[in-house]
């Protein structure tokens, strides 16, 4: 049951519109996804996967019924990310601002990080303060083949201290009371209270104040929530711009969305049929200095060239760096942060130079060397994804398994085809 306090607050905020919003929260949620344009264009994906209705809020997004799921080989290959339709809006509105050094401050489970990565900034810092949630973040970044992400587990205050005046753009998708997700995540209803709304608003303001310090002058700050109330949305922005010299930038409101209660803010409401509840705005920083922080010492490892050539037909796209016994292709690293991942993890540093699954996933179509290719519905592909070994090796040494040219994992061929898909990714 939707709390009566929520109902009365929604009526006070939205007036005659409130009843249709409340009724919409009892309808089945929309199912949506976004094409991963690092690996495939939307048009090519739709030719392969079928025709889907496009998302009005994001040109790479689409709606689906029951056709797509996590066990789909196209999903395993990272061709799309299942993501709520309105959650795709904040990055879509800020696309022209995503350049240089970018921070996704509250990143798990990774939808906005992977959407940011598809816009190809120079480097992408993806941060999750809760360590347990960071594993899902790393997994999604790996599956979608993001090459230039640095995954960290730090507080917003840590970033403000370590990397002040450093970023060109920061996205704060703030943890919120989740009112816009009531029909998608029923647990949000049970967790709702007026006290939680106030606590979330205070936390969001603190996140923005720290995020502001990490930006260069002229840097862009994107704020979003998946809640409906004023306090966590326009109310937070009003308090923030009263405390810091930022300007809320104009936004082109797409079909399916509408203007918020504060000028240049944008809302998605569930009764419009475009997605769940969401709020977003873009702000520009009007003060400060550009600061280049110190780079921590990084040990550069040696690339196992022969094994690389068995797997990849392209040259490495970044320098190598050693971390915790593993070799990465890593972007530039700055600041004394808690780095969980630094670019693409490719080999262990031991004598065996064993390759990691993430190397296969970071290769795009046409970039593999030795490979075994299957169609989407092939029985042998299903066997590989369930962890079984294959027979009839077509080459000797390391290589990839691909679905219609897109990598899904590694194999090593000798007398048989040894499966090197991580056990945690097996599909029954």
CSV table of C-alpha atoms in Angstrom, one decimal:
chain,number,residue,atom,x,y,z
A,1,UNK,CA,0.0,0.0,0.0
A,2,UNK,CA,1.3,3.5,-0.9
A,3,UNK,CA,1.7,5.5,2.4
A,4,UNK,CA,-1.1,8.0,3.1
A,5,UNK,CA,1.5,10.6,3.9
A,6,UNK,CA,3.1,10.2,0.5
A,7,UNK,CA,-0.4,10.6,-1.1
A,8,UNK,CA,-1.2,13.8,0.8
A,9,UNK,CA,2.3,15.2,0.0
A,10,UNK,CA,1.9,14.4,-3.7
A,11,UNK,CA,-1.5,16.0,-3.8
A,12,UNK,CA,-0.1,19.2,-2.2
A,13,UNK,CA,2.8,19.3,-4.7
A,14,UNK,CA,1.0,18.3,-8.0
A,15,UNK,CA,-2.6,19.5,-7.4
A,16,UNK,CA,-5.1,18.1,-9.8
A,17,UNK,CA,-2.3,16.1,-11.6
A,18,UNK,CA,-1.6,14.1,-8.4
A,19,UNK,CA,-4.4,11.5,-8.9
A,20,UNK,CA,-3.1,10.3,-12.3
A,21,UNK,CA,0.5,10.1,-10.9
A,22,UNK,CA,-0.7,8.0,-7.9
A,23,UNK,CA,-2.8,5.7,-10.2
A,24,UNK,CA,0.2,5.3,-12.5
A,25,UNK,CA,2.2,3.9,-9.6
A,26,UNK,CA,-0.1,0.9,-9.5
A,27,UNK,CA,0.5,0.0,-13.1
A,28,UNK,CA,3.1,-2.5,-14.3
A,29,UNK,CA,6.5,-0.9,-14.8
A,30,UNK,CA,7.9,-0.2,-18.2
A,31,UNK,CA,10.9,-2.4,-19.2
A,32,UNK,CA,13.7,-0.6,-21.0
A,33,UNK,CA,17.3,-1.0,-22.1
A,34,UNK,CA,20.0,1.0,-23.8
A,35,UNK,CA,22.2,0.0,-26.7
A,36,UNK,CA,25.9,0.0,-25.8
A,37,UNK,CA,27.3,2.1,-28.6
A,38,UNK,CA,30.9,1.3,-27.6
A,39,UNK,CA,30.2,-2.0,-29.3
A,40,UNK,CA,27.3,-1.6,-31.8
A,41,UNK,CA,25.1,1.2,-33.2
A,42,UNK,CA,21.4,1.2,-32.4
A,43,UNK,CA,20.4,0.5,-36.0
A,44,UNK,CA,22.8,-2.5,-36.3
A,45,UNK,CA,21.5,-3.8,-32.9
A,46,UNK,CA,17.9,-3.6,-34.0
A,47,UNK,CA,18.7,-5.4,-37.3
A,48,UNK,CA,20.2,-8.2,-35.3
A,49,UNK,CA,17.9,-8.4,-32.2
A,50,UNK,CA,14.6,-7.3,-33.6
A,51,UNK,CA,12.5,-4.1,-33.8
A,52,UNK,CA,11.9,-2.3,-30.5
A,53,UNK,CA,10.1,0.9,-29.7
A,54,UNK,CA,12.6,3.7,-29.2
A,55,UNK,CA,12.9,5.6,-25.9
A,56,UNK,CA,11.8,9.2,-26.3
A,57,UNK,CA,14.2,10.3,-23.5
A,58,UNK,CA,17.4,8.9,-25.0
A,59,UNK,CA,18.3,8.1,-28.6
A,60,UNK,CA,20.1,4.9,-27.7
A,61,UNK,CA,17.4,3.6,-25.5
A,62,UNK,CA,14.4,1.3,-26.2
A,63,UNK,CA,11.5,-0.4,-24.5
A,64,UNK,CA,10.9,-4.2,-24.5
A,65,UNK,CA,8.4,-6.7,-23.2
A,66,UNK,CA,9.9,-10.2,-22.5
A,67,UNK,CA,12.3,-10.6,-25.3
A,68,UNK,CA,15.5,-9.7,-23.5
A,69,UNK,CA,17.1,-11.0,-20.3
A,70,UNK,CA,20.4,-11.5,-18.6
A,71,UNK,CA,21.0,-14.9,-20.2
A,72,UNK,CA,20.6,-13.6,-23.7
A,73,UNK,CA,24.0,-14.0,-25.5
A,74,UNK,CA,23.7,-10.4,-26.8
A,75,UNK,CA,23.4,-9.3,-23.2
A,76,UNK,CA,26.4,-11.4,-22.2
A,77,UNK,CA,28.4,-9.8,-25.0
A,78,UNK,CA,27.6,-6.4,-23.6
A,79,UNK,CA,25.6,-5.2,-26.6
A,80,UNK,CA,22.9,-3.6,-24.3
A,81,UNK,CA,22.3,-2.7,-20.7
A,82,UNK,CA,19.0,-3.2,-19.1
A,83,UNK,CA,18.2,0.3,-17.6
A,84,UNK,CA,15.1,2.1,-16.6
A,85,UNK,CA,14.0,4.5,-19.4
A,86,UNK,CA,14.0,7.7,-17.4
A,87,UNK,CA,17.3,6.9,-15.8
A,88,UNK,CA,18.8,7.3,-19.3
A,89,UNK,CA,17.7,11.0,-19.4
A,90,UNK,CA,20.3,12.8,-17.3
A,91,UNK,CA,23.4,11.7,-19.3
A,92,UNK,CA,21.5,12.1,-22.6
A,93,UNK,CA,20.7,15.7,-21.7
A,94,UNK,CA,24.4,16.3,-20.7
A,95,UNK,CA,25.9,14.5,-23.7
A,96,UNK,CA,27.5,17.6,-25.2
A,97,UNK,CA,29.2,18.3,-21.9
A,98,UNK,CA,30.9,14.9,-21.4
A,99,UNK,CA,34.5,15.4,-22.3
A,100,UNK,CA,37.9,15.3,-20.8
A,101,UNK,CA,38.0,14.0,-17.2
A,102,UNK,CA,34.6,12.8,-15.9
A,103,UNK,CA,33.5,11.5,-12.5
A,104,UNK,CA,30.4,9.4,-11.8
A,105,UNK,CA,30.3,9.9,-8.1
A,106,UNK,CA,27.5,7.5,-7.0
A,107,UNK,CA,28.0,5.0,-9.8
A,108,UNK,CA,26.6,1.5,-8.8
A,109,UNK,CA,25.3,-0.5,-10.4
A,110,UNK,CA,26.8,1.2,-13.4
A,111,UNK,CA,24.1,2.3,-15.9
A,112,UNK,CA,25.1,5.9,-16.0
A,113,UNK,CA,28.8,5.1,-15.9
A,114,UNK,CA,28.5,2.9,-19.0
A,115,UNK,CA,26.3,5.5,-20.7
A,116,UNK,CA,29.0,8.1,-20.0
A,117,UNK,CA,31.7,5.8,-21.3
A,118,UNK,CA,29.9,5.5,-24.6
A,119,UNK,CA,30.4,9.3,-25.0
A,120,UNK,CA,34.1,8.6,-24.9
A,121,UNK,CA,35.6,11.0,-22.4
A,122,UNK,CA,39.4,10.9,-21.9
A,123,UNK,CA,39.1,9.2,-18.6
A,124,UNK,CA,36.1,8.1,-16.5
A,125,UNK,CA,36.3,7.9,-12.7
A,126,UNK,CA,33.5,5.6,-11.5
A,127,UNK,CA,33.0,5.7,-7.7
A,128,UNK,CA,30.9,3.6,-5.4
A,129,UNK,CA,31.1,4.4,-1.7
A,130,UNK,CA,29.5,1.1,-0.6
A,131,UNK,CA,32.1,-1.7,-1.2
A,132,UNK,CA,29.6,-4.5,-1.7
A,133,UNK,CA,27.8,-2.6,-4.5
A,134,UNK,CA,31.2,-1.9,-6.2
A,135,UNK,CA,31.3,-5.6,-7.4
A,136,UNK,CA,28.2,-5.1,-9.5
A,137,UNK,CA,29.6,-1.9,-10.8
A,138,UNK,CA,32.9,-3.5,-11.9
A,139,UNK,CA,31.1,-6.4,-13.5
A,140,UNK,CA,28.9,-4.2,-15.6
A,141,UNK,CA,31.8,-2.0,-16.7
A,142,UNK,CA,33.7,-5.1,-17.7
A,143,UNK,CA,30.8,-6.7,-19.6
A,144,UNK,CA,30.2,-3.5,-21.7
A,145,UNK,CA,33.8,-3.3,-22.7
A,146,UNK,CA,34.6,0.1,-21.0
A,147,UNK,CA,38.3,0.6,-21.5
A,148,UNK,CA,39.1,3.9,-19.7
A,149,UNK,CA,37.3,3.6,-16.3
A,150,UNK,CA,39.0,3.8,-13.0
A,151,UNK,CA,36.7,2.2,-10.3
A,152,UNK,CA,37.1,3.6,-6.8
A,153,UNK,CA,35.5,3.1,-3.4
A,154,UNK,CA,35.7,6.5,-1.7
A,155,UNK,CA,33.5,9.1,-0.1
A,156,UNK,CA,32.6,12.3,-1.8
A,157,UNK,CA,34.7,14.2,0.7
A,158,UNK,CA,37.7,12.0,-0.3
A,159,UNK,CA,37.3,13.2,-3.8
A,160,UNK,CA,37.1,16.8,-2.8
A,161,UNK,CA,40.3,16.5,-0.8
A,162,UNK,CA,42.3,14.4,-3.4
A,163,UNK,CA,41.1,15.8,-6.7
A,164,UNK,CA,40.0,19.5,-6.3
A,165,UNK,CA,39.5,21.5,-9.5
A,166,UNK,CA,40.3,18.4,-11.6
A,167,UNK,CA,37.2,17.2,-13.5
A,168,UNK,CA,35.4,18.7,-16.5
A,169,UNK,CA,32.1,17.0,-15.6
A,170,UNK,CA,30.7,15.3,-12.5
A,171,UNK,CA,27.5,13.3,-12.4
A,172,UNK,CA,25.7,12.9,-9.0
A,173,UNK,CA,22.9,10.4,-9.3
A,174,UNK,CA,22.1,10.8,-5.6
A,175,UNK,CA,20.8,8.0,-3.4
A,176,UNK,CA,17.2,9.0,-2.7
A,177,UNK,CA,13.8,8.0,-1.2
A,178,UNK,CA,12.9,6.3,-4.5
A,179,UNK,CA,9.3,7.5,-4.9
A,180,UNK,CA,9.6,7.3,-8.6
A,181,UNK,CA,10.4,3.6,-8.4
A,182,UNK,CA,7.4,2.5,-6.3
A,183,UNK,CA,5.9,0.4,-9.1
A,184,UNK,CA,9.3,-1.1,-10.1
A,185,UNK,CA,10.7,-1.7,-6.7
A,186,UNK,CA,8.0,-2.4,-4.1
A,187,UNK,CA,10.6,-2.4,-1.3
A,188,UNK,CA,10.9,1.4,-1.8
A,189,UNK,CA,7.3,1.7,-0.6
A,190,UNK,CA,8.1,0.0,2.7
A,191,UNK,CA,11.2,2.1,3.2
A,192,UNK,CA,9.5,5.4,2.6
A,193,UNK,CA,9.0,7.9,5.4
A,194,UNK,CA,9.0,11.7,5.7
A,195,UNK,CA,12.1,11.4,7.9
A,196,UNK,CA,13.9,9.5,5.1
A,197,UNK,CA,13.0,12.1,2.6
A,198,UNK,CA,14.6,14.8,4.8
A,199,UNK,CA,17.6,12.6,5.4
A,200,UNK,CA,18.1,12.0,1.7
A,201,UNK,CA,17.8,15.7,0.9
A,202,UNK,CA,20.5,16.5,3.4
A,203,UNK,CA,22.8,13.8,2.1
A,204,UNK,CA,22.2,15.0,-1.5
A,205,UNK,CA,23.2,18.5,-0.6
A,206,UNK,CA,26.4,17.3,1.0
A,207,UNK,CA,27.2,15.2,-2.1
A,208,UNK,CA,26.8,18.3,-4.3
A,209,UNK,CA,28.9,20.5,-2.1
A,210,UNK,CA,31.8,18.0,-2.3
A,211,UNK,CA,31.3,17.4,-6.0
A,212,UNK,CA,31.5,21.2,-6.6
A,213,UNK,CA,35.0,21.2,-5.2
A,214,UNK,CA,36.2,18.5,-7.7
A,215,UNK,CA,35.2,20.6,-10.7
A,216,UNK,CA,37.3,23.0,-12.8
A,217,UNK,CA,35.8,26.5,-13.4
A,218,UNK,CA,33.4,26.1,-16.2
A,219,UNK,CA,32.9,22.4,-15.3
A,220,UNK,CA,29.5,20.8,-15.5
A,221,UNK,CA,27.6,19.3,-12.6
A,222,UNK,CA,24.7,16.9,-13.4
A,223,UNK,CA,22.3,16.1,-10.6
A,224,UNK,CA,19.6,13.5,-10.7
A,225,UNK,CA,17.3,11.4,-8.5
A,226,UNK,CA,14.6,8.9,-9.0
A,227,UNK,CA,12.1,10.5,-6.6
A,228,UNK,CA,9.2,12.9,-7.0
A,229,UNK,CA,9.2,15.2,-4.0
A,230,UNK,CA,10.3,18.8,-4.0
A,231,UNK,CA,12.7,18.6,-1.1
A,232,UNK,CA,15.1,16.1,-2.7
A,233,UNK,CA,14.9,17.8,-6.2
A,234,UNK,CA,14.3,21.5,-6.7
A,235,UNK,CA,14.8,22.1,-2.9
A,236,UNK,CA,18.3,20.7,-2.9
A,237,UNK,CA,19.2,22.7,-6.0
A,238,UNK,CA,17.9,25.9,-4.5
A,239,UNK,CA,20.0,25.3,-1.3
A,240,UNK,CA,23.1,24.3,-3.4
A,241,UNK,CA,23.2,27.4,-5.7
A,242,UNK,CA,22.6,29.6,-2.6
A,243,UNK,CA,25.8,28.1,-1.1
A,244,UNK,CA,28.0,27.8,-4.2
A,245,UNK,CA,28.3,30.0,-7.3
A,246,UNK,CA,26.7,27.7,-9.9
A,247,UNK,CA,24.2,28.5,-12.7
A,248,UNK,CA,21.5,26.0,-13.7
A,249,UNK,CA,21.8,25.6,-17.4
A,250,UNK,CA,18.9,25.6,-19.9
A,251,UNK,CA,17.8,22.1,-21.0
A,252,UNK,CA,15.9,21.0,-24.1
A,253,UNK,CA,13.0,19.0,-22.7
A,254,UNK,CA,12.4,15.9,-24.8
A,255,UNK,CA,9.0,14.3,-25.4
A,256,UNK,CA,8.0,12.2,-22.4
A,257,UNK,CA,9.5,14.7,-20.0
A,258,UNK,CA,8.5,18.1,-18.7
A,259,UNK,CA,9.9,21.2,-17.0
A,260,UNK,CA,10.4,21.0,-13.2
A,261,UNK,CA,9.2,23.5,-10.6
A,262,UNK,CA,12.5,25.4,-10.8
A,263,UNK,CA,13.6,27.0,-14.1
A,264,UNK,CA,15.7,24.7,-16.3
A,265,UNK,CA,15.1,21.6,-14.3
A,266,UNK,CA,13.5,18.5,-15.9
A,267,UNK,CA,11.2,15.9,-14.6
A,268,UNK,CA,9.8,12.6,-15.8
A,269,UNK,CA,6.5,11.6,-14.2
A,270,UNK,CA,5.1,8.1,-14.4
A,271,UNK,CA,1.7,9.0,-15.7
A,272,UNK,CA,3.2,10.3,-19.0
A,273,UNK,CA,4.1,6.7,-20.1
A,274,UNK,CA,7.8,7.4,-20.9
A,275,UNK,CA,9.3,5.9,-17.7
A,276,UNK,CA,9.4,5.9,-13.9
A,277,UNK,CA,9.8,9.1,-11.9
A,278,UNK,CA,13.0,11.0,-12.4
A,279,UNK,CA,14.5,14.5,-11.9
A,280,UNK,CA,17.6,16.1,-13.4
A,281,UNK,CA,19.4,19.3,-14.1
A,282,UNK,CA,22.8,20.6,-15.4
A,283,UNK,CA,24.8,23.3,-13.6
A,284,UNK,CA,28.0,25.1,-14.5
A,285,UNK,CA,30.7,26.2,-12.0
A,286,UNK,CA,31.5,29.9,-12.1
A,287,UNK,CA,34.5,30.0,-9.8
A,288,UNK,CA,37.7,28.2,-8.8
A,289,UNK,CA,41.1,27.1,-10.3
A,290,UNK,CA,42.3,24.3,-12.4
A,291,UNK,CA,44.5,22.1,-10.2
A,292,UNK,CA,46.7,19.2,-11.4
A,293,UNK,CA,47.1,16.8,-8.5
A,294,UNK,CA,50.1,14.5,-8.0
A,295,UNK,CA,50.2,11.2,-9.8
A,296,UNK,CA,51.0,8.3,-7.5
A,297,UNK,CA,53.9,6.1,-8.6
A,298,UNK,CA,52.7,3.4,-11.0
A,299,UNK,CA,54.7,0.3,-11.9
A,300,UNK,CA,54.6,-0.4,-15.6
A,301,UNK,CA,54.5,-4.1,-16.4
A,302,UNK,CA,55.6,-6.0,-19.5
A,303,UNK,CA,52.9,-7.1,-21.9
A,304,UNK,CA,53.0,-10.9,-22.8
A,305,UNK,CA,53.1,-10.2,-26.5
A,306,UNK,CA,52.7,-13.7,-27.9
A,307,UNK,CA,49.6,-14.5,-25.8
A,308,UNK,CA,48.2,-11.0,-26.7
A,309,UNK,CA,48.5,-11.8,-30.4
A,310,UNK,CA,46.6,-15.1,-29.9
A,311,UNK,CA,43.6,-13.2,-28.5
A,312,UNK,CA,43.7,-9.7,-30.0
A,313,UNK,CA,44.3,-8.4,-33.6
A,314,UNK,CA,44.7,-4.8,-32.4
A,315,UNK,CA,47.6,-3.1,-30.6
A,316,UNK,CA,47.2,-2.2,-26.9
A,317,UNK,CA,45.2,1.0,-26.5
A,318,UNK,CA,46.9,2.3,-23.3
A,319,UNK,CA,50.1,1.8,-21.2
A,320,UNK,CA,50.4,-1.2,-18.9
A,321,UNK,CA,50.3,-0.8,-15.1
A,322,UNK,CA,50.7,-3.4,-12.3
A,323,UNK,CA,48.2,-3.5,-9.4
A,324,UNK,CA,47.7,-6.3,-6.9
A,325,UNK,CA,49.4,-8.9,-9.0
A,326,UNK,CA,47.6,-8.1,-12.2
A,327,UNK,CA,48.5,-6.2,-15.4
A,328,UNK,CA,46.1,-3.5,-16.6
A,329,UNK,CA,45.8,-1.3,-19.7
A,330,UNK,CA,45.3,1.8,-17.6
A,331,UNK,CA,44.5,5.5,-18.2
A,332,UNK,CA,46.4,8.2,-16.3
A,333,UNK,CA,45.9,7.8,-12.5
A,334,UNK,CA,45.8,10.7,-10.1
A,335,UNK,CA,45.2,11.0,-6.4
A,336,UNK,CA,45.6,8.7,-3.4
A,337,UNK,CA,42.2,7.0,-3.8
A,338,UNK,CA,41.1,3.5,-3.1
A,339,UNK,CA,41.3,2.1,-6.7
A,340,UNK,CA,39.5,-1.2,-7.2
A,341,UNK,CA,40.1,-1.4,-10.9
A,342,UNK,CA,42.3,0.7,-13.3
A,343,UNK,CA,41.2,0.4,-16.9
A,344,UNK,CA,41.1,-3.1,-18.3
A,345,UNK,CA,42.6,-6.0,-16.4
A,346,UNK,CA,44.4,-8.2,-19.0
A,347,UNK,CA,47.0,-10.6,-17.5
A,348,UNK,CA,48.3,-11.9,-14.2
A,349,UNK,CA,51.9,-10.9,-13.5
A,350,UNK,CA,53.0,-14.5,-12.7
A,351,UNK,CA,55.0,-16.8,-15.0
A,352,UNK,CA,51.9,-18.2,-16.7
A,353,UNK,CA,50.7,-14.7,-17.9
A,354,UNK,CA,47.1,-16.0,-17.7
A,355,UNK,CA,44.7,-13.6,-19.5
A,356,UNK,CA,41.6,-12.3,-17.7
A,357,UNK,CA,38.0,-12.4,-19.0
A,358,UNK,CA,38.0,-8.6,-19.0
A,359,UNK,CA,40.5,-8.6,-21.9
A,360,UNK,CA,38.1,-10.5,-24.1
A,361,UNK,CA,35.2,-8.2,-23.2
A,362,UNK,CA,37.2,-5.1,-24.0
A,363,UNK,CA,37.7,-6.3,-27.6
A,364,UNK,CA,35.1,-5.1,-30.1
A,365,UNK,CA,33.9,-6.8,-33.2
A,366,UNK,CA,36.7,-7.4,-35.7
A,367,UNK,CA,39.4,-7.0,-33.0
A,368,UNK,CA,39.8,-10.7,-32.1
A,369,UNK,CA,42.6,-13.0,-33.4
A,370,UNK,CA,41.9,-16.7,-32.7
A,371,UNK,CA,38.1,-17.1,-32.2
A,372,UNK,CA,35.3,-19.6,-32.3
A,373,UNK,CA,32.1,-17.9,-33.5
A,374,UNK,CA,28.5,-19.0,-32.9
A,375,UNK,CA,25.1,-17.6,-33.8
A,376,UNK,CA,22.9,-16.3,-31.0
A,377,UNK,CA,20.8,-19.5,-30.8
A,378,UNK,CA,23.6,-22.1,-31.3
A,379,UNK,CA,23.4,-25.0,-28.9
A,380,UNK,CA,27.2,-25.1,-28.5
A,381,UNK,CA,27.2,-21.4,-27.4
A,382,UNK,CA,24.7,-22.3,-24.7
A,383,UNK,CA,27.0,-25.1,-23.6
A,384,UNK,CA,30.0,-22.7,-23.4
A,385,UNK,CA,28.0,-20.2,-21.4
A,386,UNK,CA,27.0,-22.9,-19.0
A,387,UNK,CA,30.7,-23.6,-18.3
A,388,UNK,CA,31.2,-26.8,-20.4
A,389,UNK,CA,34.2,-27.6,-22.4
A,390,UNK,CA,33.9,-27.9,-26.2
A,391,UNK,CA,35.4,-30.4,-28.6
A,392,UNK,CA,37.1,-30.0,-32.0
A,393,UNK,CA,39.6,-27.2,-31.3
A,394,UNK,CA,40.1,-25.0,-34.4
A,395,UNK,CA,43.4,-23.6,-33.3
A,396,UNK,CA,46.0,-24.1,-30.5
A,397,UNK,CA,46.6,-21.6,-27.7
A,398,UNK,CA,44.4,-18.8,-26.4
A,399,UNK,CA,41.4,-17.3,-28.1
A,400,UNK,CA,37.9,-16.0,-27.7
A,401,UNK,CA,34.4,-17.3,-28.1
A,402,UNK,CA,32.2,-14.9,-30.0
A,403,UNK,CA,28.5,-14.5,-30.8
A,404,UNK,CA,28.2,-13.2,-34.3
A,405,UNK,CA,31.6,-11.6,-34.0
A,406,UNK,CA,31.2,-10.1,-30.4
A,407,UNK,CA,33.3,-11.7,-27.7
A,408,UNK,CA,31.7,-13.4,-24.7
A,409,UNK,CA,34.7,-15.1,-23.1
A,410,UNK,CA,38.1,-16.9,-23.4
A,411,UNK,CA,39.1,-20.4,-24.3
A,412,UNK,CA,42.5,-22.2,-24.5
A,413,UNK,CA,42.7,-24.9,-27.1
A,414,UNK,CA,44.9,-28.0,-27.0
A,415,UNK,CA,43.4,-31.5,-27.4
A,416,UNK,CA,40.1,-29.9,-26.3
A,417,UNK,CA,38.7,-26.5,-26.0
A,418,UNK,CA,39.1,-25.5,-22.3
A,419,UNK,CA,36.5,-23.1,-21.1
A,420,UNK,CA,37.8,-20.0,-19.3
A,421,UNK,CA,34.5,-18.3,-18.6
A,422,UNK,CA,34.6,-17.2,-14.9
A,423,UNK,CA,32.3,-19.6,-12.8
A,424,UNK,CA,30.3,-16.7,-11.5
A,425,UNK,CA,29.1,-15.9,-15.0
A,426,UNK,CA,27.9,-19.4,-15.8
A,427,UNK,CA,24.3,-19.5,-17.1
A,428,UNK,CA,22.3,-22.6,-16.2
